[in-house]
Amino acid sequence: MKITWNWLGEYVDLAGLTPEKVATDLTNAGIPVEWMQPLSGQVKDVVIGKVLTVEAHPNADRLRVCKVDVAKGDPLTIVCGAKNVAPDQNVPVAIDGAILPGGKIKRSKLRGVESQGMICSAGELGLDARLLPKEQTQGIFVLPQDAPVGESIVSYLSLDDMVMELELTPNRSDCLSLRGVAYEVAALYGRSIHMPDAVVKESSLAEKLPLSVEIATEHCSLYTAQVVSNLKLSASPLWMQMRLLAVGTRPINNLVDITNYVMYEWGQPLHAFDYDAISEHKIVVRQAHTTETVMTLDGEVREVSSSAILIADPQKALGLAGVMGGRNSEVTEYTRAVVIESAVFDPVSTRQVARQLALRSEASLRFEKGIDEDITLQALARAAQLMETFAQGNIASNSIAKSTKIVEQRQVKQIAVFVKHIQSLLGYAISQSEMLEVCKRLGFTVRVVSDEEFHVFVPSRRQDITIEADMAEEFARLVGYDRIPVSVMRGQLTAGVLKPAQHLKRTLRNFLLDRGLHEVWTYSLTAPKVLANVLIDEGHPATKMGMLLNPLSEDRVGLRTIVLPSLLEVAAYNSNRGQKNIRIFEFATIFLPNQIPMLDQPVEAPHITGLLSGQVESVGPHGETRLFDFYDVSGIVHALLTTSGIAQDQISLVRSKEPYYQTGQCAEIYSKNVLIGSFGKIKTTVTECYDLQESFYFDLDFFMMQKLIKSDLTVRELPKTPGAERDLALVVDRDLPVQQVVDAVKNSAGHELENVSVFDVYTGDKVGADKKSVALHLVFRADDRTLTDQEILAKVETVLNVVKDEFGAYLRF
Amino acid sequence: MLERLQAMKDQALADLTNKDDIVALEAWRVMYLGKKGELSTALRSMGSLSQEERPVVGQVVNEIRAVLEQTFETKRSQVLQKAANEEERRNQLDITLPGRTPFLGAEHPLQKVIRRIEDIFLGFGFTIEEGPHVETDYFNFEALNLPKDHPARDMQDTFYIHSELLLRTHTSPMQARTLLARQPELPVRIIVPGRVYRRDDDDATHSHEFTQMEGLVVDHGISMSDLKGVLLTFAKELFGEHQQIRLRPSFFPFTEPSAEMDVRCIYCGGDGCSTCKHTGWIEILGCGMVHPHVLTMGGYHEEGITGFAFGMGMERIAMLLYGITDIRQFYMNDLRLLDQFTQIAR
């Protein structure tokens, strides 16, 4: 919403105030002034001149030589290039030394003829040419005949005005008018409001023009109208055009401009219908029929739904109520009489229709936020009065006001305010008298009940105020938010601690950071097409994706079901920028719909995922480094599980069948038959697509991990007896998983086996092509004595027999 | 005899001075102090001495042995020390060569900011709640005093799944969810960090996904001055001890009164610069007193129970703290940017 300083000054006394001060104070009171700038750039020494003669330029076909009277000394000789210059015109003349937004004007010779100034176009004066009618932007700015020759153009066009853009919050629709802002300024400085007289005048014509109104919908609470006849269509007065221009509305003609002007003045959108276009001189306000069409003022044929409110006559639709008028009843040069409409339409309906048709007009903007019904009739009267003055019209009918509300519904809102409530809500000892003073400044009447309580009667222009807390805000913002002190919150102590899952997340994040992985954040929104990049086909659970109803781009149409493509994209982005060593992880949420299409909230599963590619450590002068491999990612995953309190013996590994992993180098992690994640090497066909080297991925389901974590510990007593260590090199089939050998050893060596670990695996000539040698380190210990060699030998013997039976294993010598 | 011994001692000491390696030293020791060395020989020859001379000569021999042994030990440790020094000098390393530095991982800047703010509010006795990204219309809007077709819904363009299911546009739904889950328990003191979604085209200052932190306190007699107190302490903790805050009236459907909070510009300290548009203040968050409708819908009906709430954008704060100028960088994850975050202490 834009306003101008001079325009505002018509309704509230601004004496002693500056635009800067008012802008600051409005902002601090919750009406933010987004910016403020002069209506035009600097303009100096530009006066109104009368063109006396126009002659051809002796040396240039396109230039004319004009004599222009500026009511000071001899007429000036001015060379002008505009086609539209003509004798007897009043025009803005920049005299020698004048300053325009585009620069300084000096007398100079143009193709041999001295020009003593310049005749200006509207654009050259700094006016917003986009909003001006064509005839005023193509060539010089022709002023009305009554423009006083010799007067400064700055004062004549009020160019020395300030435009302010208000960034209104949605609740303050009352400030979508000069009147509303004037009330706000009045409240800030304790001043009074003086709106123009707007008393309804009835027709004094002997032969009144007939008009009737019928409201046939519950979505129009008030409809007022009046006929004005004998109108002379012309341009509106220049001051009105200038004001409309300043607030961003294109001047059109006196009738349309007046309806717009009154809308800005009062906040009540108005419409003028061509009286003769209304059949039977009867206006019907009704819901649209299904599949009804209306051609709106902009020439578009619009199909409306039955939720739209139409202004119609008994035969046809005349316009979309509150949104835009119809082409068939538009004011034209043939219009002799108009019906001015000033009405209140249902905010929700207006909003819905405007949204459906993507047609947000200045009118709909105001209707959808609620109209002050108290001034609907006044706005009508004001428009009629301005049409009398500036279009030579006659009020040709009595005013009509139809309302569907019963009188009780329009009672003034009354809010009970308790002094203590306000004080305790604000934490500030504002007194009752201060509160009453604020009400007075706001123009709210009050009834004091006691020292503790009073009632506020809220005028209908402030529809945002409905409860006591709203009044608390009024008091706070008008005494100033800075008056509210700072206090320490009291109450029962609460422990500010992380929940176990939050704590675990921090632990795991630190673990991964300490391993040199960078944390990344990627978007949840993605598209099914990326699944193909990681070889996921139809039928894979990840293809069950929750889709958006109204996506904004084709790359972000649904919620991701797998994190891998996002990490590959990050890796590719970096790889393309020369970063070949990728160590990244993300704590990401994936979205698993309960059904397709998604009807209710999906399972939102937090996953811990990571991608490793490139060198294991930084390249330095200390010898060769190596590239990440399967056992690096395996090691990270196992350590991560250990640090979560998930013991190695709680989990088992199974080869993964996910399509994006390289067969034979990937694993799924199970605990008690529950899948908690997977890790492995990404297929090279996938990584090559992303222009990546060998890459290793892990993906852990944080929910599942949480179910397994252990946070308590009772330490084992440290051993008091010496342990006995034995190494065994067992030759087994090459394909046999080592874990099975380890398990067999654990199960057969007896409870005095303290630990068994794998310290080498050898394949090669010395063991045969289909064999491997697995070197195990065993530690035996008894709590109460030192084990004898014979005892240990017996245990090892048992182990050897078992692995021989189970796997055909034998000792390597 | 005594003269001979004295001469031998002088000779031995003189010999010792130029022995500077361990082998020569050992040879010297054998020559003078060994079982067949000069002193032992002298002792053995004592048999030929008279009864009177023996103790005298014996004492002198022992004195000489003591002196020689002590001098030898001193010399030996000097030689050993010198050899050790030389050994160390030979093994001297170029200390400026790069070490075997482990890779450092960087916490994501948004996570860093979240963690810092979480820690501040944990210290105030708040707990952390997290809520669903896919939210119902009811919790995202209606329970926050934003009925259907309320004009204020325009403040946030929404991604819908269907008419009643959407991607949350703010973390505020967790206000409503937490109240319903906890009522009638008091006090409620929570923060809610999380990802939110708006139907905005991505550019330097807009992202269709971004991160908010919500705060909510509900208790008996919570006041706007309490809100100011908590926010002032928070601002000082995050932006520096000398920070000041300023509240300006604003509007959110779920708070009344509502405010925007500014802090002193962290670049110019309040003198005015291009970042703060020469106002000296920077807007950080929106806040206010919990709207009575929200409390009622959340199951808190009793008079005198009030609360405050606030919400802030993590990207905005991270951009201010770290001088990041394009919001998309948070989701690009350029390692050259992230690497820089390994180099700060908190």
PDB file of N, CA and C in Angstrom, chain A residues 342-413:
ATOM      1  N   SER A 342     -21.336   0.459  -3.982  1.00  0.00           N
ATOM      2  CA  SER A 342     -20.467   0.416  -2.803  1.00  0.00           C
ATOM      3  C   SER A 342     -21.049  -0.686  -1.931  1.00  0.00           C
ATOM      4  N   ALA A 343     -20.318  -1.807  -1.799  1.00  0.00           N
ATOM      5  CA  ALA A 343     -20.935  -2.975  -1.183  1.00  0.00           C
ATOM      6  C   ALA A 343     -19.915  -3.725  -0.339  1.00  0.00           C
ATOM      7  N   VAL A 344     -20.456  -4.689   0.409  1.00  0.00           N
ATOM      8  CA  VAL A 344     -19.584  -5.520   1.234  1.00  0.00           C
ATOM      9  C   VAL A 344     -19.817  -6.981   0.839  1.00  0.00           C
ATOM     10  N   PHE A 345     -18.789  -7.596   0.278  1.00  0.00           N
ATOM     11  CA  PHE A 345     -18.883  -9.000  -0.143  1.00  0.00           C
ATOM     12  C   PHE A 345     -18.109  -9.885   0.834  1.00  0.00           C
ATOM     13  N   ASP A 346     -18.525 -11.124   0.895  1.00  0.00           N
ATOM     14  CA  ASP A 346     -17.923 -12.075   1.831  1.00  0.00           C
ATOM     15  C   ASP A 346     -16.429 -12.262   1.555  1.00  0.00           C
ATOM     16  N   PRO A 347     -15.595 -12.077   2.596  1.00  0.00           N
ATOM     17  CA  PRO A 347     -14.142 -12.175   2.395  1.00  0.00           C
ATOM     18  C   PRO A 347     -13.720 -13.542   1.833  1.00  0.00           C
ATOM     19  N   VAL A 348     -14.268 -14.612   2.374  1.00  0.00           N
ATOM     20  CA  VAL A 348     -13.814 -15.948   1.967  1.00  0.00           C
ATOM     21  C   VAL A 348     -14.154 -16.214   0.490  1.00  0.00           C
ATOM     22  N   SER A 349     -15.408 -15.887   0.100  1.00  0.00           N
ATOM     23  CA  SER A 349     -15.801 -16.108  -1.299  1.00  0.00           C
ATOM     24  C   SER A 349     -14.940 -15.278  -2.235  1.00  0.00           C
ATOM     25  N   THR A 350     -14.752 -14.010  -1.875  1.00  0.00           N
ATOM     26  CA  THR A 350     -13.977 -13.133  -2.749  1.00  0.00           C
ATOM     27  C   THR A 350     -12.567 -13.688  -2.914  1.00  0.00           C
ATOM     28  N   ARG A 351     -12.003 -14.138  -1.785  1.00  0.00           N
ATOM     29  CA  ARG A 351     -10.637 -14.655  -1.800  1.00  0.00           C
ATOM     30  C   ARG A 351     -10.540 -15.898  -2.678  1.00  0.00           C
ATOM     31  N   GLN A 352     -11.523 -16.783  -2.510  1.00  0.00           N
ATOM     32  CA  GLN A 352     -11.498 -18.028  -3.281  1.00  0.00           C
ATOM     33  C   GLN A 352     -11.564 -17.753  -4.779  1.00  0.00           C
ATOM     34  N   VAL A 353     -12.489 -16.869  -5.159  1.00  0.00           N
ATOM     35  CA  VAL A 353     -12.664 -16.599  -6.586  1.00  0.00           C
ATOM     36  C   VAL A 353     -11.418 -15.920  -7.148  1.00  0.00           C
ATOM     37  N   ALA A 354     -10.899 -14.950  -6.401  1.00  0.00           N
ATOM     38  CA  ALA A 354      -9.709 -14.242  -6.876  1.00  0.00           C
ATOM     39  C   ALA A 354      -8.542 -15.216  -7.050  1.00  0.00           C
ATOM     40  N   ARG A 355      -8.436 -16.170  -6.126  1.00  0.00           N
ATOM     41  CA  ARG A 355      -7.346 -17.151  -6.225  1.00  0.00           C
ATOM     42  C   ARG A 355      -7.563 -18.096  -7.403  1.00  0.00           C
ATOM     43  N   GLN A 356      -8.811 -18.581  -7.509  1.00  0.00           N
ATOM     44  CA  GLN A 356      -9.109 -19.524  -8.594  1.00  0.00           C
ATOM     45  C   GLN A 356      -8.799 -18.918  -9.955  1.00  0.00           C
ATOM     46  N   LEU A 357      -9.149 -17.618 -10.093  1.00  0.00           N
ATOM     47  CA  LEU A 357      -8.965 -16.985 -11.396  1.00  0.00           C
ATOM     48  C   LEU A 357      -7.605 -16.301 -11.504  1.00  0.00           C
ATOM     49  N   ALA A 358      -6.808 -16.406 -10.442  1.00  0.00           N
ATOM     50  CA  ALA A 358      -5.515 -15.705 -10.388  1.00  0.00           C
ATOM     51  C   ALA A 358      -5.695 -14.237 -10.740  1.00  0.00           C
ATOM     52  N   LEU A 359      -6.671 -13.631 -10.124  1.00  0.00           N
ATOM     53  CA  LEU A 359      -7.069 -12.268 -10.461  1.00  0.00           C
ATOM     54  C   LEU A 359      -7.143 -11.458  -9.168  1.00  0.00           C
ATOM     55  N   ARG A 360      -5.970 -11.096  -8.640  1.00  0.00           N
ATOM     56  CA  ARG A 360      -5.990 -10.320  -7.396  1.00  0.00           C
ATOM     57  C   ARG A 360      -6.014  -8.852  -7.790  1.00  0.00           C
ATOM     58  N   SER A 361      -7.129  -8.192  -7.513  1.00  0.00           N
ATOM     59  CA  SER A 361      -7.223  -6.768  -7.834  1.00  0.00           C
ATOM     60  C   SER A 361      -7.148  -5.978  -6.535  1.00  0.00           C
ATOM     61  N   GLU A 362      -6.984  -4.676  -6.686  1.00  0.00           N
ATOM     62  CA  GLU A 362      -6.997  -3.809  -5.508  1.00  0.00           C
ATOM     63  C   GLU A 362      -8.306  -3.993  -4.741  1.00  0.00           C
ATOM     64  N   ALA A 363      -9.374  -4.243  -5.476  1.00  0.00           N
ATOM     65  CA  ALA A 363     -10.682  -4.426  -4.835  1.00  0.00           C
ATOM     66  C   ALA A 363     -10.715  -5.740  -4.064  1.00  0.00           C
ATOM     67  N   SER A 364     -10.322  -6.828  -4.719  1.00  0.00           N
ATOM     68  CA  SER A 364     -10.419  -8.126  -4.052  1.00  0.00           C
ATOM     69  C   SER A 364      -9.498  -8.182  -2.837  1.00  0.00           C
ATOM     70  N   LEU A 365      -8.349  -7.545  -2.976  1.00  0.00           N
ATOM     71  CA  LEU A 365      -7.406  -7.468  -1.862  1.00  0.00           C
ATOM     72  C   LEU A 365      -8.077  -6.902  -0.610  1.00  0.00           C
ATOM     73  N   ARG A 366      -8.930  -5.899  -0.821  1.00  0.00           N
ATOM     74  CA  ARG A 366      -9.599  -5.271   0.320  1.00  0.00           C
ATOM     75  C   ARG A 366     -10.798  -6.092   0.792  1.00  0.00           C
ATOM     76  N   PHE A 367     -11.562  -6.607  -0.154  1.00  0.00           N
ATOM     77  CA  PHE A 367     -12.737  -7.396   0.255  1.00  0.00           C
ATOM     78  C   PHE A 367     -12.328  -8.628   1.048  1.00  0.00           C
ATOM     79  N   GLU A 368     -11.238  -9.279   0.626  1.00  0.00           N
ATOM     80  CA  GLU A 368     -10.915 -10.547   1.276  1.00  0.00           C
ATOM     81  C   GLU A 368     -10.387 -10.330   2.688  1.00  0.00           C
ATOM     82  N   LYS A 369     -10.050  -9.108   2.999  1.00  0.00           N
ATOM     83  CA  LYS A 369      -9.583  -8.845   4.362  1.00  0.00           C
ATOM     84  C   LYS A 369     -10.657  -8.181   5.217  1.00  0.00           C
ATOM     85  N   GLY A 370     -11.796  -7.897   4.628  1.00  0.00           N
ATOM     86  CA  GLY A 370     -12.896  -7.350   5.412  1.00  0.00           C
ATOM     87  C   GLY A 370     -13.019  -5.845   5.232  1.00  0.00           C
ATOM     88  N   ILE A 371     -14.259  -5.402   5.050  1.00  0.00           N
ATOM     89  CA  ILE A 371     -14.554  -4.003   4.760  1.00  0.00           C
ATOM     90  C   ILE A 371     -15.262  -3.398   5.970  1.00  0.00           C
ATOM     91  N   ASP A 372     -14.975  -2.150   6.216  1.00  0.00           N
ATOM     92  CA  ASP A 372     -15.656  -1.424   7.295  1.00  0.00           C
ATOM     93  C   ASP A 372     -17.063  -1.026   6.839  1.00  0.00           C
ATOM     94  N   GLU A 373     -18.068  -1.735   7.322  1.00  0.00           N
ATOM     95  CA  GLU A 373     -19.440  -1.487   6.856  1.00  0.00           C
ATOM     96  C   GLU A 373     -19.955  -0.107   7.253  1.00  0.00           C
ATOM     97  N   ASP A 374     -19.286   0.492   8.223  1.00  0.00           N
ATOM     98  CA  ASP A 374     -19.758   1.800   8.670  1.00  0.00           C
ATOM     99  C   ASP A 374     -19.560   2.899   7.633  1.00  0.00           C
ATOM    100  N   ILE A 375     -18.667   2.678   6.685  1.00  0.00           N
ATOM    101  CA  ILE A 375     -18.404   3.779   5.748  1.00  0.00           C
ATOM    102  C   ILE A 375     -18.827   3.434   4.316  1.00  0.00           C
ATOM    103  N   THR A 376     -19.488   2.292   4.146  1.00  0.00           N
ATOM    104  CA  THR A 376     -19.886   1.876   2.793  1.00  0.00           C
ATOM    105  C   THR A 376     -20.772   2.941   2.127  1.00  0.00           C
ATOM    106  N   LEU A 377     -21.704   3.440   2.899  1.00  0.00           N
ATOM    107  CA  LEU A 377     -22.627   4.439   2.357  1.00  0.00           C
ATOM    108  C   LEU A 377     -21.916   5.785   2.171  1.00  0.00           C
ATOM    109  N   GLN A 378     -21.009   6.107   3.086  1.00  0.00           N
ATOM    110  CA  GLN A 378     -20.277   7.369   2.965  1.00  0.00           C
ATOM    111  C   GLN A 378     -19.403   7.373   1.714  1.00  0.00           C
ATOM    112  N   ALA A 379     -18.786   6.240   1.445  1.00  0.00           N
ATOM    113  CA  ALA A 379     -17.939   6.152   0.246  1.00  0.00           C
ATOM    114  C   ALA A 379     -18.790   6.350  -1.003  1.00  0.00           C
ATOM    115  N   LEU A 380     -20.007   5.772  -0.973  1.00  0.00           N
ATOM    116  CA  LEU A 380     -20.936   5.956  -2.086  1.00  0.00           C
ATOM    117  C   LEU A 380     -21.244   7.441  -2.272  1.00  0.00           C
ATOM    118  N   ALA A 381     -21.538   8.104  -1.157  1.00  0.00           N
ATOM    119  CA  ALA A 381     -21.904   9.523  -1.210  1.00  0.00           C
ATOM    120  C   ALA A 381     -20.734  10.355  -1.716  1.00  0.00           C
ATOM    121  N   ARG A 382     -19.533  10.010  -1.236  1.00  0.00           N
ATOM    122  CA  ARG A 382     -18.327  10.757  -1.634  1.00  0.00           C
ATOM    123  C   ARG A 382     -18.097  10.621  -3.143  1.00  0.00           C
ATOM    124  N   ALA A 383     -18.283   9.434  -3.673  1.00  0.00           N
ATOM    125  CA  ALA A 383     -18.067   9.228  -5.107  1.00  0.00           C
ATOM    126  C   ALA A 383     -19.107  10.004  -5.911  1.00  0.00           C
ATOM    127  N   ALA A 384     -20.360   9.969  -5.456  1.00  0.00           N
ATOM    128  CA  ALA A 384     -21.425  10.691  -6.160  1.00  0.00           C
ATOM    129  C   ALA A 384     -21.124  12.186  -6.179  1.00  0.00           C
ATOM    130  N   GLN A 385     -20.659  12.651  -5.019  1.00  0.00           N
ATOM    131  CA  GLN A 385     -20.333  14.065  -4.885  1.00  0.00           C
ATOM    132  C   GLN A 385     -19.184  14.460  -5.824  1.00  0.00           C
ATOM    133  N   LEU A 386     -18.160  13.629  -5.908  1.00  0.00           N
ATOM    134  CA  LEU A 386     -17.027  13.931  -6.797  1.00  0.00           C
ATOM    135  C   LEU A 386     -17.461  13.873  -8.259  1.00  0.00           C
ATOM    136  N   MET A 387     -18.431  12.983  -8.595  1.00  0.00           N
ATOM    137  CA  MET A 387     -18.904  12.925  -9.981  1.00  0.00           C
ATOM    138  C   MET A 387     -19.715  14.170 -10.315  1.00  0.00           C
ATOM    139  N   GLU A 388     -20.419  14.690  -9.318  1.00  0.00           N
ATOM    140  CA  GLU A 388     -21.111  15.961  -9.541  1.00  0.00           C
ATOM    141  C   GLU A 388     -20.100  17.049  -9.849  1.00  0.00           C
ATOM    142  N   THR A 389     -19.026  17.079  -9.075  1.00  0.00           N
ATOM    143  CA  THR A 389     -18.055  18.156  -9.202  1.00  0.00           C
ATOM    144  C   THR A 389     -17.196  18.017 -10.453  1.00  0.00           C
ATOM    145  N   PHE A 390     -16.688  16.803 -10.698  1.00  0.00           N
ATOM    146  CA  PHE A 390     -15.673  16.653 -11.740  1.00  0.00           C
ATOM    147  C   PHE A 390     -16.174  15.981 -13.018  1.00  0.00           C
ATOM    148  N   ALA A 391     -17.470  15.597 -13.049  1.00  0.00           N
ATOM    149  CA  ALA A 391     -18.003  15.059 -14.290  1.00  0.00           C
ATOM    150  C   ALA A 391     -19.349  15.706 -14.605  1.00  0.00           C
ATOM    151  N   GLN A 392     -19.569  16.794 -13.958  1.00  0.00           N
ATOM    152  CA  GLN A 392     -20.805  17.575 -14.181  1.00  0.00           C
ATOM    153  C   GLN A 392     -22.064  16.716 -14.091  1.00  0.00           C
ATOM    154  N   GLY A 393     -22.035  15.690 -13.256  1.00  0.00           N
ATOM    155  CA  GLY A 393     -23.173  14.789 -13.179  1.00  0.00           C
ATOM    156  C   GLY A 393     -24.276  15.309 -12.267  1.00  0.00           C
ATOM    157  N   ASN A 394     -25.428  14.649 -12.383  1.00  0.00           N
ATOM    158  CA  ASN A 394     -26.542  14.922 -11.475  1.00  0.00           C
ATOM    159  C   ASN A 394     -26.878  13.643 -10.733  1.00  0.00           C
ATOM    160  N   ILE A 395     -27.106  13.748  -9.464  1.00  0.00           N
ATOM    161  CA  ILE A 395     -27.548  12.581  -8.723  1.00  0.00           C
ATOM    162  C   ILE A 395     -28.968  12.267  -9.181  1.00  0.00           C
ATOM    163  N   ALA A 396     -29.140  11.077  -9.746  1.00  0.00           N
ATOM    164  CA  ALA A 396     -30.358  10.813 -10.499  1.00  0.00           C
ATOM    165  C   ALA A 396     -31.262   9.780  -9.857  1.00  0.00           C
ATOM    166  N   SER A 397     -30.827   9.235  -8.731  1.00  0.00           N
ATOM    167  CA  SER A 397     -31.727   8.325  -8.012  1.00  0.00           C
ATOM    168  C   SER A 397     -31.492   8.542  -6.535  1.00  0.00           C
ATOM    169  N   ASN A 398     -32.427   8.074  -5.733  1.00  0.00           N
ATOM    170  CA  ASN A 398     -32.149   8.067  -4.316  1.00  0.00           C
ATOM    171  C   ASN A 398     -31.135   6.966  -4.038  1.00  0.00           C
ATOM    172  N   SER A 399     -30.461   7.068  -2.914  1.00  0.00           N
ATOM    173  CA  SER A 399     -29.489   6.025  -2.595  1.00  0.00           C
ATOM    174  C   SER A 399     -30.229   4.766  -2.161  1.00  0.00           C
ATOM    175  N   ILE A 400     -29.677   3.653  -2.555  1.00  0.00           N
ATOM    176  CA  ILE A 400     -30.269   2.370  -2.187  1.00  0.00           C
ATOM    177  C   ILE A 400     -29.303   1.669  -1.255  1.00  0.00           C
ATOM    178  N   ALA A 401     -29.775   1.149  -0.168  1.00  0.00           N
ATOM    179  CA  ALA A 401     -28.918   0.376   0.745  1.00  0.00           C
ATOM    180  C   ALA A 401     -29.658  -0.868   1.164  1.00  0.00           C
ATOM    181  N   LYS A 402     -29.184  -2.012   0.691  1.00  0.00           N
ATOM    182  CA  LYS A 402     -29.806  -3.300   1.038  1.00  0.00           C
ATOM    183  C   LYS A 402     -28.839  -4.058   1.941  1.00  0.00           C
ATOM    184  N   SER A 403     -29.401  -4.616   2.986  1.00  0.00           N
ATOM    185  CA  SER A 403     -28.542  -5.376   3.884  1.00  0.00           C
ATOM    186  C   SER A 403     -29.182  -6.714   4.185  1.00  0.00           C
ATOM    187  N   THR A 404     -28.359  -7.753   4.262  1.00  0.00           N
ATOM    188  CA  THR A 404     -28.894  -9.071   4.609  1.00  0.00           C
ATOM    189  C   THR A 404     -28.686  -9.377   6.084  1.00  0.00           C
ATOM    190  N   LYS A 405     -27.981  -8.488   6.756  1.00  0.00           N
ATOM    191  CA  LYS A 405     -27.735  -8.735   8.174  1.00  0.00           C
ATOM    192  C   LYS A 405     -28.838  -8.126   8.997  1.00  0.00           C
ATOM    193  N   ILE A 406     -29.188  -8.833  10.055  1.00  0.00           N
ATOM    194  CA  ILE A 406     -30.137  -8.209  10.970  1.00  0.00           C
ATOM    195  C   ILE A 406     -29.386  -7.223  11.848  1.00  0.00           C
ATOM    196  N   VAL A 407     -30.095  -6.257  12.330  1.00  0.00           N
ATOM    197  CA  VAL A 407     -29.454  -5.118  12.985  1.00  0.00           C
ATOM    198  C   VAL A 407     -28.536  -5.557  14.138  1.00  0.00           C
ATOM    199  N   GLU A 408     -28.968  -6.556  14.897  1.00  0.00           N
ATOM    200  CA  GLU A 408     -28.179  -6.966  16.075  1.00  0.00           C
ATOM    201  C   GLU A 408     -26.765  -7.398  15.687  1.00  0.00           C
ATOM    202  N   GLN A 409     -26.653  -7.997  14.491  1.00  0.00           N
ATOM    203  CA  GLN A 409     -25.342  -8.495  14.078  1.00  0.00           C
ATOM    204  C   GLN A 409     -24.345  -7.369  13.848  1.00  0.00           C
ATOM    205  N   ARG A 410     -24.879  -6.194  13.658  1.00  0.00           N
ATOM    206  CA  ARG A 410     -23.978  -5.094  13.340  1.00  0.00           C
ATOM    207  C   ARG A 410     -23.667  -4.247  14.566  1.00  0.00           C
ATOM    208  N   GLN A 411     -23.999  -4.803  15.736  1.00  0.00           N
ATOM    209  CA  GLN A 411     -23.675  -4.072  16.947  1.00  0.00           C
ATOM    210  C   GLN A 411     -22.180  -3.869  17.083  1.00  0.00           C
ATOM    211  N   VAL A 412     -21.835  -2.781  17.732  1.00  0.00           N
ATOM    212  CA  VAL A 412     -20.423  -2.471  17.927  1.00  0.00           C
ATOM    213  C   VAL A 412     -19.802  -3.518  18.847  1.00  0.00           C
ATOM    214  N   LYS A 413     -18.609  -3.976  18.471  1.00  0.00           N
ATOM    215  CA  LYS A 413     -17.881  -4.943  19.298  1.00  0.00           C
ATOM    216  C   LYS A 413     -17.504  -4.307  20.625  1.00  0.00           C
TER     217      LYS A 413
END
